[in-house]
Coordinates of C-alpha atoms and ligand atoms in Angstrom, one line a residue:
X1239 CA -52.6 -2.9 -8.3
X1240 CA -50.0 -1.3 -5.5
X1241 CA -49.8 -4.4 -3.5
X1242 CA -48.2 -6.4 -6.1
X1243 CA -44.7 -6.4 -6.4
X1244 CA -43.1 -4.8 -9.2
X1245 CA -40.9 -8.2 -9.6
X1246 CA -43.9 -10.1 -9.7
X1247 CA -45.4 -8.3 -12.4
X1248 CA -42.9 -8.6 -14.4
X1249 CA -42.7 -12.4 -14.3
X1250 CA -43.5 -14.6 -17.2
X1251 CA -44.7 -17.6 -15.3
X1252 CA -43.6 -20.7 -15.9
X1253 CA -45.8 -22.9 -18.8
X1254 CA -45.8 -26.3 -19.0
X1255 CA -46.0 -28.8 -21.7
X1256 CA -49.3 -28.5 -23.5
X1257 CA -51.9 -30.5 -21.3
X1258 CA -53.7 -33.7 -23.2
X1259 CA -57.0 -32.3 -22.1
X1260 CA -56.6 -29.0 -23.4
X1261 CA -55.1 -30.3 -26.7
X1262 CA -58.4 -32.9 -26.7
X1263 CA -61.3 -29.5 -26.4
X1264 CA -59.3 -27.5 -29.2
X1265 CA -58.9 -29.7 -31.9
X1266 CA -60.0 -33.1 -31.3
X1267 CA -57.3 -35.4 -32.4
X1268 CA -58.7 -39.0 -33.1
X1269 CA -55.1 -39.8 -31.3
X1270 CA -52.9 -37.9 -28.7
X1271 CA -49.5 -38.7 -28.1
X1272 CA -47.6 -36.5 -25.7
X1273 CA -43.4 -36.3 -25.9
X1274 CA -43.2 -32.9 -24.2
X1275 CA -42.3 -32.9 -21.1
X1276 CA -39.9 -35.8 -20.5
X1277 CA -41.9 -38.2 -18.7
X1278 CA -41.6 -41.6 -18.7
X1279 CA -43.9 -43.5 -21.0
X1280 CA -44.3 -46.7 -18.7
X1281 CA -46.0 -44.7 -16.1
X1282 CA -45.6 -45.1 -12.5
X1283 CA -43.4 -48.1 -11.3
X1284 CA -46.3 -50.8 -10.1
X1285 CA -44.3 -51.0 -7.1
X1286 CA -44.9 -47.6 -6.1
X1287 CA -48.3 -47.6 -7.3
X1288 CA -48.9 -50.2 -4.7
X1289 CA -47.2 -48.5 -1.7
X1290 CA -49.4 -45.1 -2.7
X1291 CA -52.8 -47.3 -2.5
X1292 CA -51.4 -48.7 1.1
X1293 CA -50.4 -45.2 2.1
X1294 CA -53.7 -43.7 2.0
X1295 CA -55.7 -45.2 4.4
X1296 CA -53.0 -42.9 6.9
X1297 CA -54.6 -39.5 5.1
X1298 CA -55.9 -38.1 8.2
X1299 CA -52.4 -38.0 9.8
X1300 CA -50.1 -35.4 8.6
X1301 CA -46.8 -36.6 7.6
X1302 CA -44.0 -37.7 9.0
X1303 CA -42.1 -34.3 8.4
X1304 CA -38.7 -35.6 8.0
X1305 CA -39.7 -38.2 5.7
X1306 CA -37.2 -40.3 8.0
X1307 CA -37.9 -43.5 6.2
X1308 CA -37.5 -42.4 2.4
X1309 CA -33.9 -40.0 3.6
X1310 CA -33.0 -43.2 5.6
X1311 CA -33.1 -44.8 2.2
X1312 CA -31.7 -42.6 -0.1
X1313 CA -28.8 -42.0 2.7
X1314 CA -27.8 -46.2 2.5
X1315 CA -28.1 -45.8 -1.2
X1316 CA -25.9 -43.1 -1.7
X1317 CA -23.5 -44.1 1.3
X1318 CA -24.2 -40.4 3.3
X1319 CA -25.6 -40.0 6.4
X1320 CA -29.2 -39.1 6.7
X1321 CA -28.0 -35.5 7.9
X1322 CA -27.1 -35.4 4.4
X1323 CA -30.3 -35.8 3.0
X1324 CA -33.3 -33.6 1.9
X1325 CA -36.9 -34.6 0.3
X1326 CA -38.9 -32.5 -1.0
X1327 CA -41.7 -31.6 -3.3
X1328 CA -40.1 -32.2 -7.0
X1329 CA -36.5 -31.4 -6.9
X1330 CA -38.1 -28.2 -8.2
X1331 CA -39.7 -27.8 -4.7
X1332 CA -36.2 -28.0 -2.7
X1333 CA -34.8 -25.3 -5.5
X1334 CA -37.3 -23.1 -4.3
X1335 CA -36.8 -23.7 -0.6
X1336 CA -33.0 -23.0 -1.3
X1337 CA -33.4 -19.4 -3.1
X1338 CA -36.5 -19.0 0.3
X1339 CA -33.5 -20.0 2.8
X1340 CA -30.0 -18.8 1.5
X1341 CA -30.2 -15.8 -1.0
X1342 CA -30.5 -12.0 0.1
X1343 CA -32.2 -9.5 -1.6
X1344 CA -29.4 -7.9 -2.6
X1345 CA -27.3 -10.9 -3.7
X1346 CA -27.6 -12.2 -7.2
X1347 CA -27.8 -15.5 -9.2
X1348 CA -25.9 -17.2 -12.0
X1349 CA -26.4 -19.8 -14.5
X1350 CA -27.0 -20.3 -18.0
X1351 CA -29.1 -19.4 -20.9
X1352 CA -30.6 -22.5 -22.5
X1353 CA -31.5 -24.1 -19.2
X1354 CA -34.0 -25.3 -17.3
X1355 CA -37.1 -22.5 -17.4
X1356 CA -38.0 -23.4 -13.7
X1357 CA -34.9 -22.0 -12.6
X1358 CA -35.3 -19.1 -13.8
X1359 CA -38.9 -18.5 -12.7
X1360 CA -37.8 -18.8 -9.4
X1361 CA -35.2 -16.3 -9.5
X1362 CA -37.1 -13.8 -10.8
X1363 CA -40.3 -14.7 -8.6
X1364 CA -37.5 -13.8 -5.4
X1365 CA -36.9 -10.7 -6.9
X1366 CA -33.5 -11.2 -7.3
X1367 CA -30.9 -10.7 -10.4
X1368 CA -30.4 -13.3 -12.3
X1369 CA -27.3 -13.3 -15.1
X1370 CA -27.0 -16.0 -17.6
X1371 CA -24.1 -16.5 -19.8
X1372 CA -24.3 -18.0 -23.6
X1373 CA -24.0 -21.7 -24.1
X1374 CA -21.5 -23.0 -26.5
X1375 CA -22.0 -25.4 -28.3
X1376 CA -25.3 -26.2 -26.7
X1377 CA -23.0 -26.9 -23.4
X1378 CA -23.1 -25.2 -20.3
X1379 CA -19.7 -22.9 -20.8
X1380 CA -18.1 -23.6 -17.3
X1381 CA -15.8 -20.7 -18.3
X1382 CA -17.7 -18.3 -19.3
X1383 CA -19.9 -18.7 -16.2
X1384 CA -16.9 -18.7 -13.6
X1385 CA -15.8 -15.5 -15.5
X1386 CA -18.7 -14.5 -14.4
X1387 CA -18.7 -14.8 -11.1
X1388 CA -18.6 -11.8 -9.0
X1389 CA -18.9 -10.0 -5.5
X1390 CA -22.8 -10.6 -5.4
X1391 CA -23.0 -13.8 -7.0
X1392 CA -24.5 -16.1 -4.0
X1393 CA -25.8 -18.9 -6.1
X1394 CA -24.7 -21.0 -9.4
X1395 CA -27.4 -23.0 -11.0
X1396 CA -25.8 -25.7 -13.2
X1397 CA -28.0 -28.7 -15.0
X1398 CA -26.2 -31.4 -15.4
X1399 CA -27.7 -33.1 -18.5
X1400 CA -29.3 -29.5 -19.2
X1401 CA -33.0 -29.5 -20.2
X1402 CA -33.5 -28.8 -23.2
X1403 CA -30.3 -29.6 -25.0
X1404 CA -29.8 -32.8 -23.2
X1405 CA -26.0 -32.0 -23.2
X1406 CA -23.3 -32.2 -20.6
X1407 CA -20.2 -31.0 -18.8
X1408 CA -17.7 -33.0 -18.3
X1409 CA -15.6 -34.0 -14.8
X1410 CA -12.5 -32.4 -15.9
X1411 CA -14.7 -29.4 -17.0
X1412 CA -16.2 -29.6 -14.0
X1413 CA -13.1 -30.1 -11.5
X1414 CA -11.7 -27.3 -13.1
X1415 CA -14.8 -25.0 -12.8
X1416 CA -14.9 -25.9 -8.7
X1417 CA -11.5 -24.6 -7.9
X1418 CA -12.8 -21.4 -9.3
X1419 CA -15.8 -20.7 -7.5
X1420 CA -15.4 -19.1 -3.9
X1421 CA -16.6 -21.3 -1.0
X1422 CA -19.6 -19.1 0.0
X1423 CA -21.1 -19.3 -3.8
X1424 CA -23.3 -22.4 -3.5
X1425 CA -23.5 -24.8 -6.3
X1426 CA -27.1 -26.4 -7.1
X1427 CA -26.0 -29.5 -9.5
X1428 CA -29.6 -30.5 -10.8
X1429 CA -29.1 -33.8 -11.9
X1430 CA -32.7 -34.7 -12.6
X1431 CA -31.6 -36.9 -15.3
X1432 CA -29.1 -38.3 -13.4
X1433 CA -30.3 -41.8 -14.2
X1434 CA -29.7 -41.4 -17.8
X1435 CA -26.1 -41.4 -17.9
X1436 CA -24.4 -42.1 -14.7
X1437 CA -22.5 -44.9 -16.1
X1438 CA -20.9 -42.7 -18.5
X1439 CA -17.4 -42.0 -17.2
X1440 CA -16.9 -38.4 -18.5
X1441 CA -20.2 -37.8 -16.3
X1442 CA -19.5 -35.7 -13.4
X1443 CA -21.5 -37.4 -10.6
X1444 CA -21.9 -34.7 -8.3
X1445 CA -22.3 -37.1 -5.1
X1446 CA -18.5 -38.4 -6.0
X1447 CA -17.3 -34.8 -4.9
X1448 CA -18.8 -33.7 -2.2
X1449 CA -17.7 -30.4 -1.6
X1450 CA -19.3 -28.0 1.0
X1451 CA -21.0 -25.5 -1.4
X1452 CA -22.5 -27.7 -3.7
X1453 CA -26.0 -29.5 -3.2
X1454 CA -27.0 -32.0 -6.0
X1455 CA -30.8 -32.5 -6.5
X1456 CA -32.3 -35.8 -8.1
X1457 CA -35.8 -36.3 -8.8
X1458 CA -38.5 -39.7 -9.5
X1459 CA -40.5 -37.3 -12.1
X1460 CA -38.2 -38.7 -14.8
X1461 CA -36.9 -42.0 -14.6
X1462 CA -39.1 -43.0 -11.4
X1463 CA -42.1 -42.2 -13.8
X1464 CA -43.3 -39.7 -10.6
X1465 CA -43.7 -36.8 -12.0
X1466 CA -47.6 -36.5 -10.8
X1467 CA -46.9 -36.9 -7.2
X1468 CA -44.2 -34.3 -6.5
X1469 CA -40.9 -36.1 -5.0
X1470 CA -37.7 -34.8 -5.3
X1471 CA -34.1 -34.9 -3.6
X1472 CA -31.1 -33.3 -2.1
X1473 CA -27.7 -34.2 -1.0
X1474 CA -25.5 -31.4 0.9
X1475 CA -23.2 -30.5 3.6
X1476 CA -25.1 -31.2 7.0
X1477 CA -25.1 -27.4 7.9
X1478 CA -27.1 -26.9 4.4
X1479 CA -29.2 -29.6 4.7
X1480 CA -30.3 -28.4 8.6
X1481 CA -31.1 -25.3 7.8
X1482 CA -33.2 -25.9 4.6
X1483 CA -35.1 -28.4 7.2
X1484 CA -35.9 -25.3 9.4
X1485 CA -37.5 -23.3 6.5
X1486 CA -39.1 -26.3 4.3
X1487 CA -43.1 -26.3 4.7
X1488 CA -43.4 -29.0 7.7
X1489 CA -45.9 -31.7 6.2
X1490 CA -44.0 -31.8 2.4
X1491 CA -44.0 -34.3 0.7
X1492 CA -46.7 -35.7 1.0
X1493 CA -47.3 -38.9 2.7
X1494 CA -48.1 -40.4 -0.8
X1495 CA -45.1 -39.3 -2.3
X1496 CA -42.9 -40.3 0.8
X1497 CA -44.2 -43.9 -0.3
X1498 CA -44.1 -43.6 -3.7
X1499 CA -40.3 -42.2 -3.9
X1500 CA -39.3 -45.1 -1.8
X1501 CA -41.5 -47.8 -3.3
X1502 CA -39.8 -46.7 -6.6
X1503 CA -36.4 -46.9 -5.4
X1504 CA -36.1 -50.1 -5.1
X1505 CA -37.9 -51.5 -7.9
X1506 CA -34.5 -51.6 -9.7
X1507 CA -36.3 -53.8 -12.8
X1508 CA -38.7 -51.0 -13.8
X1509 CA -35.8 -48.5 -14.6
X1510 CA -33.8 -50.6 -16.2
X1511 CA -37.0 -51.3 -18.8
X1512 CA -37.1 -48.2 -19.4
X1513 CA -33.5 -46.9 -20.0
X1514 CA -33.4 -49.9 -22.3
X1515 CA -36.8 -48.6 -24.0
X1516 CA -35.2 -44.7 -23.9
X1517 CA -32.2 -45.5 -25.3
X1518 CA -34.1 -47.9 -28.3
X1519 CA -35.9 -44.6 -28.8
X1520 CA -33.3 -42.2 -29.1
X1521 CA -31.7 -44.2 -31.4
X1522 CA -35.1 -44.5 -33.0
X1523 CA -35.2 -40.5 -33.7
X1524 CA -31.7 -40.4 -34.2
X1525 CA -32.1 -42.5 -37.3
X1526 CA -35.2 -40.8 -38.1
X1527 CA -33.9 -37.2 -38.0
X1528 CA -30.7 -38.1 -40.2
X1529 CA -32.9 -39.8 -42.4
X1530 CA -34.9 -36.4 -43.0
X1531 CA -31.5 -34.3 -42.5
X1532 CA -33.2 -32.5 -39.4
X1533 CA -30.6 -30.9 -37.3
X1534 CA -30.6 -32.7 -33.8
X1535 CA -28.1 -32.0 -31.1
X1536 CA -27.0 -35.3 -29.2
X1537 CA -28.5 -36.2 -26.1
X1538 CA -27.6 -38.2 -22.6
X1539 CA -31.3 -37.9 -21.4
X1540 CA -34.5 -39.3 -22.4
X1541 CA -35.3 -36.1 -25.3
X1542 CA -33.8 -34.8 -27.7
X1543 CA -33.9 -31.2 -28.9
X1544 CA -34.1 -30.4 -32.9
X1545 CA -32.9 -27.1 -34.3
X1546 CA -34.7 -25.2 -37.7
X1547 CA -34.1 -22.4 -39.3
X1548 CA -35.7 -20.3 -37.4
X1549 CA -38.6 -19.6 -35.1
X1550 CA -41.6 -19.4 -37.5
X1551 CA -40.6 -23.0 -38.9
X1552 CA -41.1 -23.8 -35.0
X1553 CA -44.6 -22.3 -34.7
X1554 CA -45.6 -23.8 -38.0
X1555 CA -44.7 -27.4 -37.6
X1556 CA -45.6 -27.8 -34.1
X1557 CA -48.8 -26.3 -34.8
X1558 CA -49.5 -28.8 -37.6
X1559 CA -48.3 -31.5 -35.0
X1560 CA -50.6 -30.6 -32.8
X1561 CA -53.3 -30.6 -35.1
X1562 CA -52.3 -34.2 -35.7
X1563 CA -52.5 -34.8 -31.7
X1564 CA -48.7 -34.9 -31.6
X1565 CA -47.8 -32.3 -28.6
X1566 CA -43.7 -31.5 -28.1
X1567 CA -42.2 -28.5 -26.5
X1568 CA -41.0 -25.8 -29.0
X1569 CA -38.2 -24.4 -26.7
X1570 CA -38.7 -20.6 -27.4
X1571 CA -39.3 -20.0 -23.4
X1572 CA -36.1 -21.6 -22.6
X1573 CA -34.4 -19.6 -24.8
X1574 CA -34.1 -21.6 -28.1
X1575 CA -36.7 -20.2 -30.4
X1576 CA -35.6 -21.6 -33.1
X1577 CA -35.6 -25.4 -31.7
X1578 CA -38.3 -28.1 -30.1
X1579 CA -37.7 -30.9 -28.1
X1580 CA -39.1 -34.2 -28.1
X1581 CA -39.2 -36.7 -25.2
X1582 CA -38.9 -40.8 -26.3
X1583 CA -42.5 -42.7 -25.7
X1584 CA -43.2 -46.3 -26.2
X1585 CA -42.7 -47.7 -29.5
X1586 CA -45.6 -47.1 -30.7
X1587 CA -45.5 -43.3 -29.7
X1588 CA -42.6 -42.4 -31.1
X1589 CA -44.1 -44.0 -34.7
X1590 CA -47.0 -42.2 -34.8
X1591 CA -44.8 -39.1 -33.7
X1592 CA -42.4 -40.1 -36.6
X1593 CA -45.1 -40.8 -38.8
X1594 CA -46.5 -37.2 -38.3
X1595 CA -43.7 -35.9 -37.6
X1596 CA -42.7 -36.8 -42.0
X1597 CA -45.8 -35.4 -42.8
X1598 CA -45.9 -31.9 -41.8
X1599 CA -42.3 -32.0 -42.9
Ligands
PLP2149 C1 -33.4 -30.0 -15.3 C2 -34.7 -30.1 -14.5 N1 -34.7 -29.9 -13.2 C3 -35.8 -30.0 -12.5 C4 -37.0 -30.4 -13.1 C5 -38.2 -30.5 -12.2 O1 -38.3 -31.7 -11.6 P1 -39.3 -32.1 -10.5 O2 -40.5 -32.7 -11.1 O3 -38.5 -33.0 -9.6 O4 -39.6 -30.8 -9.8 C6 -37.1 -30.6 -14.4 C7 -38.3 -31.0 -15.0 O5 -38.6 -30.9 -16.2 C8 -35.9 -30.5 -15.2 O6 -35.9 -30.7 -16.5

């Protein structure tokens, strides 16, 4: 077909988690428990399942499209001004306004391998190069990629924990990767699991150095238990911020979302029920997987990622699991063929998964 793009038919598109439904007409499961794609178990915060029922008698309005009240928020939150803020439509959403609104055909982008698919699927989807460097360790190598850098390189895409290994860099890593990077090479610090581990004091929080070529993007899909409704965030340099404003679709988010996200926000109670219920279940599969001598790599998120032999012993166990109606995310796609990852649940979840889990061992 000549009118598609060469670029585009190349592309691998970007596949999600297994879907329940789809797991439920293939093999029938009496039970299905899903850990694969890091959402939180709880479900939505009650608070902001409230303000999403109160929002949609407004439907036939479009929405307010600078979601003023849920930037106002976020802005007094994170001490910034509201210039300072973006919403969008996942923090995935805003990554793809920011390749739409600052890269060139010509100009390329760097990051990791190992990282977050979506990333890359929107690189490619633009056409433009992408280069990744090798993790070490399972870490981003902050060296490696600032080696890297070169006269083309427009954007550096850092995840910060990375998805899947849950790892991360550290500040001094990180202070010493920003002197290296030239001021027009902008930084996208995708902190989605920010939540996770901000209190850890060799996390970098982007927002503490606000620097004029990096934007940090947050998201309620993971700790906010939003993942359904699509609402993500920014933080920039006004200049930034303006200009993705200009090119962002007018009426996203949704006017839904702009409740939820704020709703959820302050409902400070729900996340703290379930950081304490993540971290009981990492420790949970921590214990399990030395138990069984599985190879695990430590994690400041809410998964953690498990490393085999190799990549058949992937296919094989996670098609038993799913057989057993336990769906995790074998991690070929991002790079890691030979590992899966597997997001904490509720108590009960990560039993049956451990109970399975044994069995196909
Ligand atoms: C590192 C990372 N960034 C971004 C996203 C996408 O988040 P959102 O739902 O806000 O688009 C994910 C989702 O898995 C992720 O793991």
């Amino acid at each position: 077909m000549p009118l598609v793009p060469q670029h585009i038919k190349d592309l691998v598109p970007y596949k999600a988690g297994k879907a329940i439904e789809d797991l439920q007409r293939e093999f029938k499961p009496e039970r299905i428990v899903k850990l694969a794609s890091n959402e939180n178990p709880l479900g939505p915060s009650p608070k902001a399942i409230e303000a999403m029922h109160a929002s949609l008698s407004a439907l036939h309005r479009y929405p307010n499209p600078a979601a003023i009240e849920l930037r106002s928020a976020l802005a007094k939150r994170f001490d910034v001004k509201i210039d300072h803020v973006i919403a969008g439509h996942g923090s995935e959403g805003i990554m793809s306004l920011i390749m739409r609104t600052f890269m060139l055909d010509d100009e390329e982008a760097l990051t990791s391998e190992g990282t977050f698919i979506g990333f890359k699927v929107l690189a490619q989807s633009r056409g433009i190069k992408l280069r990744m460097v090798p993790l070490k360790d399972y870490r981003f190598d902050l060296t490696a990629i600032a080696d890297n850098i070169n006269e083309k390189t427009k954007i550096i895409y850092l995840a910060n924990p990375n998805n899947p290994t849950g790892t991360i860099f550290t500040v001094r890593e990180f202070l010493e990767f920003k002197e290296k990077v030239p001021e027009d090479v902008l930084i996208i610090m995708d902190e989605a699991y920010f939540e996770f581990c901000y209190e850890n004091p060799v996390y970098p929080d982007s927002m503490k150095y606000r620097l004029d070529n990096v934007i940090t993007l947050r998201t309620f899909s993971k700790a906010y238990g939003l993942a359904g409704i699509r609402i993500g965030y920014g933080f920039a340099h006004e200049q930034l911020i303006c200009n993705l404003m200009k090119v962002k679709l007018p009426f996203e988010p949704s006017i839904p979302a702009q409740a939820a996200g704020l709703a959820a926000m302050q409902d400070q109670p729900f996340i703290e029920e379930y950081l304490k219920l993540n971290l009981e279940g990492i420790q949970y599969f921590y214990d399990l997987f030395d138990k069984l001598g599985v190879q695990y790599i430590k994690t400041h998120a809410n998964f953690v990622t498990i490393v085999f032999e190799n990549e058949t012993t992937v296919n094989t166990i996670n098609d038993k699991l799913l057989r057993k109606g336990v769906i995790v995310r074998p991690l070929k796609a991002f790079g890691l063929p030979n590992c899966i990852r597997v997001n904490t649940g509720l108590k009960e979840e990560n039993e049956f998964f451990a109970k399975n889990f044994k069995m196909v061992l």
